[in-house]
PDB file of C-alpha atoms in Angstrom:
ATOM      1  CA  GLY W   1      64.105  77.807-193.794  1.00  0.00           C
ATOM      2  CA  GLY W   2      61.406  78.897-191.430  1.00  0.00           C
ATOM      3  CA  MET W   3      59.617  82.139-190.756  1.00  0.00           C
ATOM      4  CA  VAL W   4      58.722  83.326-187.259  1.00  0.00           C
ATOM      5  CA  VAL W   5      56.802  86.582-186.954  1.00  0.00           C
ATOM      6  CA  VAL W   6      57.367  88.233-183.571  1.00  0.00           C
ATOM      7  CA  VAL W   7      54.514  90.550-182.588  1.00  0.00           C
ATOM      8  CA  ALA W   8      54.809  92.418-179.294  1.00  0.00           C
ATOM      9  CA  ASP W   9      51.167  92.645-178.213  1.00  0.00           C
ATOM     10  CA  ASP W  10      50.074  95.235-175.671  1.00  0.00           C
ATOM     11  CA  PRO W  11      46.949  94.067-173.868  1.00  0.00           C
ATOM     12  CA  GLY W  12      45.627  96.803-171.713  1.00  0.00           C
ATOM     13  CA  PRO W  13      47.007  98.927-173.465  1.00  0.00           C
ATOM     14  CA  ILE W  14      49.970  99.707-171.226  1.00  0.00           C
ATOM     15  CA  SER W  15      52.644 101.248-173.451  1.00  0.00           C
ATOM     16  CA  SER W  16      50.908 102.027-176.743  1.00  0.00           C
ATOM     17  CA  GLN W  17      47.843 103.811-178.061  1.00  0.00           C
ATOM     18  CA  THR W  18      45.948 100.662-179.033  1.00  0.00           C
ATOM     19  CA  GLU W  19      45.266  97.218-177.679  1.00  0.00           C
ATOM     20  CA  GLN W  20      46.465  94.339-179.841  1.00  0.00           C
ATOM     21  CA  ASP W  21      45.684  90.631-179.756  1.00  0.00           C
ATOM     22  CA  THR W  22      47.551  88.658-182.389  1.00  0.00           C
ATOM     23  CA  ARG W  23      46.062  85.341-181.209  1.00  0.00           C
ATOM     24  CA  THR W  24      42.939  86.271-183.160  1.00  0.00           C
ATOM     25  CA  PHE W  25      44.996  87.031-186.266  1.00  0.00           C
ATOM     26  CA  GLY W  26      46.708  83.638-185.887  1.00  0.00           C
ATOM     27  CA  MET W  27      43.299  81.924-185.842  1.00  0.00           C
ATOM     28  CA  PHE W  28      42.133  83.896-188.907  1.00  0.00           C
ATOM     29  CA  ALA W  29      45.373  83.183-190.795  1.00  0.00           C
ATOM     30  CA  LYS W  30      45.373  79.562-189.551  1.00  0.00           C
ATOM     31  CA  VAL W  31      49.013  79.751-188.457  1.00  0.00           C
ATOM     32  CA  PRO W  32      50.409  78.454-185.148  1.00  0.00           C
ATOM     33  CA  VAL W  33      50.807  80.938-182.286  1.00  0.00           C
ATOM     34  CA  PHE W  34      53.242  80.633-179.367  1.00  0.00           C
ATOM     35  CA  ASP W  35      52.451  82.772-176.301  1.00  0.00           C
ATOM     36  CA  PRO W  36      55.387  82.986-173.833  1.00  0.00           C
ATOM     37  CA  SER W  37      54.703  83.773-170.185  1.00  0.00           C
ATOM     38  CA  SER W  38      58.287  84.773-169.320  1.00  0.00           C
ATOM     39  CA  VAL W  39      61.581  85.805-170.870  1.00  0.00           C
ATOM     40  CA  ALA W  40      62.882  82.224-170.543  1.00  0.00           C
ATOM     41  CA  ASP W  41      59.719  80.953-172.257  1.00  0.00           C
ATOM     42  CA  ALA W  42      60.237  83.409-175.105  1.00  0.00           C
ATOM     43  CA  TYR W  43      63.845  82.274-175.564  1.00  0.00           C
ATOM     44  CA  ALA W  44      62.832  78.605-175.733  1.00  0.00           C
ATOM     45  CA  MET W  45      59.764  79.264-177.874  1.00  0.00           C
ATOM     46  CA  VAL W  46      61.737  81.115-180.558  1.00  0.00           C
ATOM     47  CA  GLN W  47      63.645  77.898-181.152  1.00  0.00           C
ATOM     48  CA  ASP W  48      60.499  75.743-181.009  1.00  0.00           C
ATOM     49  CA  ALA W  49      58.676  78.124-183.356  1.00  0.00           C
ATOM     50  CA  PHE W  50      61.492  77.955-185.939  1.00  0.00           C
ATOM     51  CA  GLU W  51      61.583  74.162-185.721  1.00  0.00           C
ATOM     52  CA  LEU W  52      57.811  73.971-186.249  1.00  0.00           C
ATOM     53  CA  SER W  53      57.925  76.495-189.089  1.00  0.00           C
ATOM     54  CA  GLU W  54      60.711  74.640-190.888  1.00  0.00           C
ATOM     55  CA  ARG W  55      59.063  71.244-190.431  1.00  0.00           C
ATOM     56  CA  GLU W  56      55.555  72.333-191.445  1.00  0.00           C
ATOM     57  CA  HIS W  57      56.553  74.918-194.084  1.00  0.00           C
ATOM     58  CA  THR W  58      54.344  77.564-192.497  1.00  0.00           C
ATOM     59  CA  PRO W  59      54.844  80.908-190.801  1.00  0.00           C
ATOM     60  CA  VAL W  60      54.563  80.821-186.994  1.00  0.00           C
ATOM     61  CA  ILE W  61      53.651  83.743-184.736  1.00  0.00           C
ATOM     62  CA  LEU W  62      55.507  84.371-181.465  1.00  0.00           C
ATOM     63  CA  ARG W  63      53.368  86.675-179.297  1.00  0.00           C
ATOM     64  CA  PRO W  64      55.181  88.104-176.299  1.00  0.00           C
ATOM     65  CA  THR W  65      53.210  90.772-174.437  1.00  0.00           C
ATOM     66  CA  THR W  66      54.259  93.888-172.551  1.00  0.00           C
ATOM     67  CA  ARG W  67      55.123  92.080-169.303  1.00  0.00           C
ATOM     68  CA  VAL W  68      57.457  89.715-171.186  1.00  0.00           C
ATOM     69  CA  ASP W  69      58.800  92.370-173.570  1.00  0.00           C
ATOM     70  CA  HIS W  70      59.865  94.652-170.703  1.00  0.00           C
ATOM     71  CA  GLY W  71      61.106  91.852-168.475  1.00  0.00           C
ATOM     72  CA  TYR W  72      64.517  90.398-167.852  1.00  0.00           C
ATOM     73  CA  GLU W  73      65.545  87.031-166.502  1.00  0.00           C
ATOM     74  CA  SER W  74      68.645  84.856-166.216  1.00  0.00           C
ATOM     75  CA  ILE W  75      68.453  82.118-168.829  1.00  0.00           C
ATOM     76  CA  GLU W  76      70.560  79.168-169.940  1.00  0.00           C
ATOM     77  CA  VAL W  77      71.868  80.014-173.395  1.00  0.00           C
ATOM     78  CA  ILE W  78      72.227  77.147-175.844  1.00  0.00           C
ATOM     79  CA  ASP W  79      75.820  76.092-176.385  1.00  0.00           C
ATOM     80  CA  PRO W  80      76.975  77.730-179.663  1.00  0.00           C
ATOM     81  CA  GLU W  81      78.298  74.331-180.787  1.00  0.00           C
ATOM     82  CA  GLU W  82      74.664  73.162-180.935  1.00  0.00           C
ATOM     83  CA  TRP W  83      73.620  76.012-183.239  1.00  0.00           C
ATOM     84  CA  HIS W  84      72.944  75.111-186.826  1.00  0.00           C
ATOM     85  CA  GLU W  85      73.233  77.498-189.700  1.00  0.00           C
ATOM     86  CA  THR W  86      70.644  77.502-192.438  1.00  0.00           C
ATOM     87  CA  HIS W  87      71.001  78.747-195.973  1.00  0.00           C
ATOM     88  CA  PRO W  88      67.535  79.664-197.227  1.00  0.00           C
ATOM     89  CA  GLU W  89      67.120  79.135-200.911  1.00  0.00           C
ATOM     90  CA  GLY W  90      64.810  82.137-201.210  1.00  0.00           C
ATOM     91  CA  PHE W  91      61.446  82.048-202.886  1.00  0.00           C
ATOM     92  CA  VAL W  92      60.878  78.924-204.923  1.00  0.00           C
ATOM     93  CA  LYS W  93      58.128  79.115-207.509  1.00  0.00           C
ATOM     94  CA  ASP W  94      55.514  76.459-206.744  1.00  0.00           C
ATOM     95  CA  SER W  95      52.248  77.002-208.603  1.00  0.00           C
ATOM     96  CA  SER W  96      50.524  74.209-206.674  1.00  0.00           C
ATOM     97  CA  ARG W  97      51.035  76.156-203.469  1.00  0.00           C
ATOM     98  CA  TRP W  98      51.176  79.857-204.279  1.00  0.00           C
ATOM     99  CA  VAL W  99      48.783  80.360-207.197  1.00  0.00           C
ATOM    100  CA  ILE W 100      45.269  81.083-205.985  1.00  0.00           C
ATOM    101  CA  PHE W 101      42.927  79.245-208.324  1.00  0.00           C
ATOM    102  CA  PRO W 102      39.692  78.025-206.718  1.00  0.00           C
ATOM    103  CA  ARG W 103      40.545  74.338-207.177  1.00  0.00           C
ATOM    104  CA  LEU W 104      44.019  74.772-205.669  1.00  0.00           C
ATOM    105  CA  SER W 105      42.903  77.070-202.855  1.00  0.00           C
ATOM    106  CA  THR W 106      40.174  74.602-201.837  1.00  0.00           C
ATOM    107  CA  ALA W 107      42.668  71.725-201.781  1.00  0.00           C
ATOM    108  CA  ASN W 108      45.277  73.771-199.873  1.00  0.00           C
ATOM    109  CA  HIS W 109      42.641  74.949-197.399  1.00  0.00           C
ATOM    110  CA  ALA W 110      41.771  71.318-196.623  1.00  0.00           C
ATOM    111  CA  LEU W 111      45.476  70.536-196.097  1.00  0.00           C
ATOM    112  CA  ILE W 112      45.839  73.463-193.690  1.00  0.00           C
ATOM    113  CA  GLU W 113      42.785  72.350-191.701  1.00  0.00           C
ATOM    114  CA  GLU W 114      44.180  68.784-191.505  1.00  0.00           C
ATOM    115  CA  ARG W 115      47.599  70.139-190.439  1.00  0.00           C
ATOM    116  CA  ASN W 116      46.071  72.265-187.688  1.00  0.00           C
ATOM    117  CA  GLU W 117      44.047  69.322-186.320  1.00  0.00           C
ATOM    118  CA  ARG W 118      47.258  67.261-186.241  1.00  0.00           C
ATOM    119  CA  LEU W 119      49.170  70.142-184.611  1.00  0.00           C
ATOM    120  CA  SER W 120      46.453  70.490-181.964  1.00  0.00           C
ATOM    121  CA  ARG W 121      47.073  66.864-180.967  1.00  0.00           C
ATOM    122  CA  GLU W 122      50.853  67.276-181.165  1.00  0.00           C
ATOM    123  CA  LEU W 123      50.851  70.506-179.153  1.00  0.00           C
ATOM    124  CA  SER W 124      48.842  68.820-176.390  1.00  0.00           C
ATOM    125  CA  ALA W 125      52.152  67.108-175.520  1.00  0.00           C
ATOM    126  CA  TYR W 126      54.249  70.305-175.917  1.00  0.00           C
ATOM    127  CA  ALA W 127      56.208  71.032-172.724  1.00  0.00           C
ATOM    128  CA  GLY W 128      54.899  74.617-172.570  1.00  0.00           C
ATOM    129  CA  ASN W 129      51.315  73.380-172.362  1.00  0.00           C
ATOM    130  CA  LEU W 130      50.949  72.059-168.856  1.00  0.00           C
ATOM    131  CA  LEU W 131      48.183  70.922-166.526  1.00  0.00           C
ATOM    132  CA  GLU W 132      49.289  71.475-162.936  1.00  0.00           C
ATOM    133  CA  PRO W 133      47.594  69.661-160.037  1.00  0.00           C
ATOM    134  CA  GLY W 134      45.353  71.531-157.630  1.00  0.00           C
ATOM    135  CA  VAL W 135      45.815  71.649-153.860  1.00  0.00           C
ATOM    136  CA  GLY W 136      43.326  71.151-151.054  1.00  0.00           C
ATOM    137  CA  SER W 137      39.640  71.987-151.278  1.00  0.00           C
ATOM    138  CA  CYS W 138      39.989  73.733-154.661  1.00  0.00           C
ATOM    139  CA  ALA W 139      41.642  70.783-156.430  1.00  0.00           C
ATOM    140  CA  LYS W 140      38.406  70.019-158.348  1.00  0.00           C
ATOM    141  CA  LEU W 141      38.346  73.522-159.841  1.00  0.00           C
ATOM    142  CA  GLY W 142      40.497  74.706-162.718  1.00  0.00           C
ATOM    143  CA  VAL W 143      41.825  77.887-164.264  1.00  0.00           C
ATOM    144  CA  ALA W 144      43.010  78.021-167.878  1.00  0.00           C
ATOM    145  CA  THR W 145      45.489  80.814-168.559  1.00  0.00           C
ATOM    146  CA  GLN W 146      48.240  81.749-170.981  1.00  0.00           C
ATOM    147  CA  GLY W 147      51.032  84.174-171.664  1.00  0.00           C
ATOM    148  CA  ALA W 148      51.634  86.987-169.193  1.00  0.00           C
ATOM    149  CA  SER W 149      48.309  86.240-167.469  1.00  0.00           C
ATOM    150  CA  LEU W 150      49.939  83.146-165.973  1.00  0.00           C
ATOM    151  CA  GLY W 151      52.023  85.351-163.655  1.00  0.00           C
ATOM    152  CA  TYR W 152      48.987  87.331-162.540  1.00  0.00           C
ATOM    153  CA  VAL W 153      47.001  84.151-161.823  1.00  0.00           C
ATOM    154  CA  ARG W 154      49.884  82.613-159.851  1.00  0.00           C
ATOM    155  CA  ASP W 155      50.262  85.834-157.821  1.00  0.00           C
ATOM    156  CA  ARG W 156      46.560  85.796-156.890  1.00  0.00           C
ATOM    157  CA  LEU W 157      46.556  82.082-156.043  1.00  0.00           C
ATOM    158  CA  ALA W 158      49.577  82.536-153.761  1.00  0.00           C
ATOM    159  CA  GLU W 159      47.530  85.024-151.720  1.00  0.00           C
ATOM    160  CA  ARG W 160      44.918  82.410-150.709  1.00  0.00           C
ATOM    161  CA  ALA W 161      44.865  82.186-146.907  1.00  0.00           C
ATOM    162  CA  ASP W 162      44.040  78.472-146.746  1.00  0.00           C
ATOM    163  CA  GLY W 163      46.795  77.451-149.183  1.00  0.00           C
ATOM    164  CA  SER W 164      44.347  75.635-151.458  1.00  0.00           C
ATOM    165  CA  CYS W 165      44.320  76.369-155.145  1.00  0.00           C
ATOM    166  CA  PRO W 166      42.622  75.116-158.298  1.00  0.00           C
ATOM    167  CA  ARG W 167      44.303  73.117-161.031  1.00  0.00           C
ATOM    168  CA  LEU W 168      46.110  75.374-163.476  1.00  0.00           C
ATOM    169  CA  LEU W 169      46.090  74.774-167.229  1.00  0.00           C
ATOM    170  CA  ARG W 170      48.895  76.732-168.834  1.00  0.00           C
ATOM    171  CA  VAL W 171      48.258  77.216-172.563  1.00  0.00           C
ATOM    172  CA  ALA W 172      51.481  78.167-174.361  1.00  0.00           C
ATOM    173  CA  THR W 173      50.049  77.533-177.837  1.00  0.00           C
ATOM    174  CA  PRO W 174      46.633  79.200-178.082  1.00  0.00           C
ATOM    175  CA  PHE W 175      46.337  78.248-181.754  1.00  0.00           C
ATOM    176  CA  PRO W 176      45.945  75.500-182.665  1.00  0.00           C
ATOM    177  CA  PHE W 177      44.511  74.964-179.201  1.00  0.00           C
ATOM    178  CA  PRO W 178      45.810  71.805-177.438  1.00  0.00           C
ATOM    179  CA  GLU W 179      42.350  70.195-177.240  1.00  0.00           C
ATOM    180  CA  GLU W 180      43.476  66.757-176.003  1.00  0.00           C
ATOM    181  CA  LEU W 181      45.290  68.285-173.032  1.00  0.00           C
TER     182      LEU W 181
END
């Protein structure tokens, strides 16, 4: 089975006492982070996060923020006939993976670094990571954005009087960062 940790971050803060940014924790823990920009993104990314977690045998963080958490949107729900049930076997003792001896932790650390480099390349082709073309005189400029900030950036770009806008790089997986894209 897989493990997806959903953390409702509150940049700002808007509806809590503190500001949180789990992307940093994902980098420190060296686990993949998905950052949805809408309710539909979050729905799709939960599935993608579980698939990645199960395939790579690693926890994955899903980081919706206040704008997504408090939003609503019509979405296409996956046909229940396409659902698949899993039967986790629970914790399986594996001393080569879970016992922290210096020799083993050094070897496992190298494997994690190699995995994250590979995932960076793989996530460059992930549908949520997208480089949109620019329009008009600003087409040579670019803005990189992610999560709920994508909506704010699009709103501001739509207000441009001349209709020109820079290229937009949407980063749905801030860690590992999609470097090739």
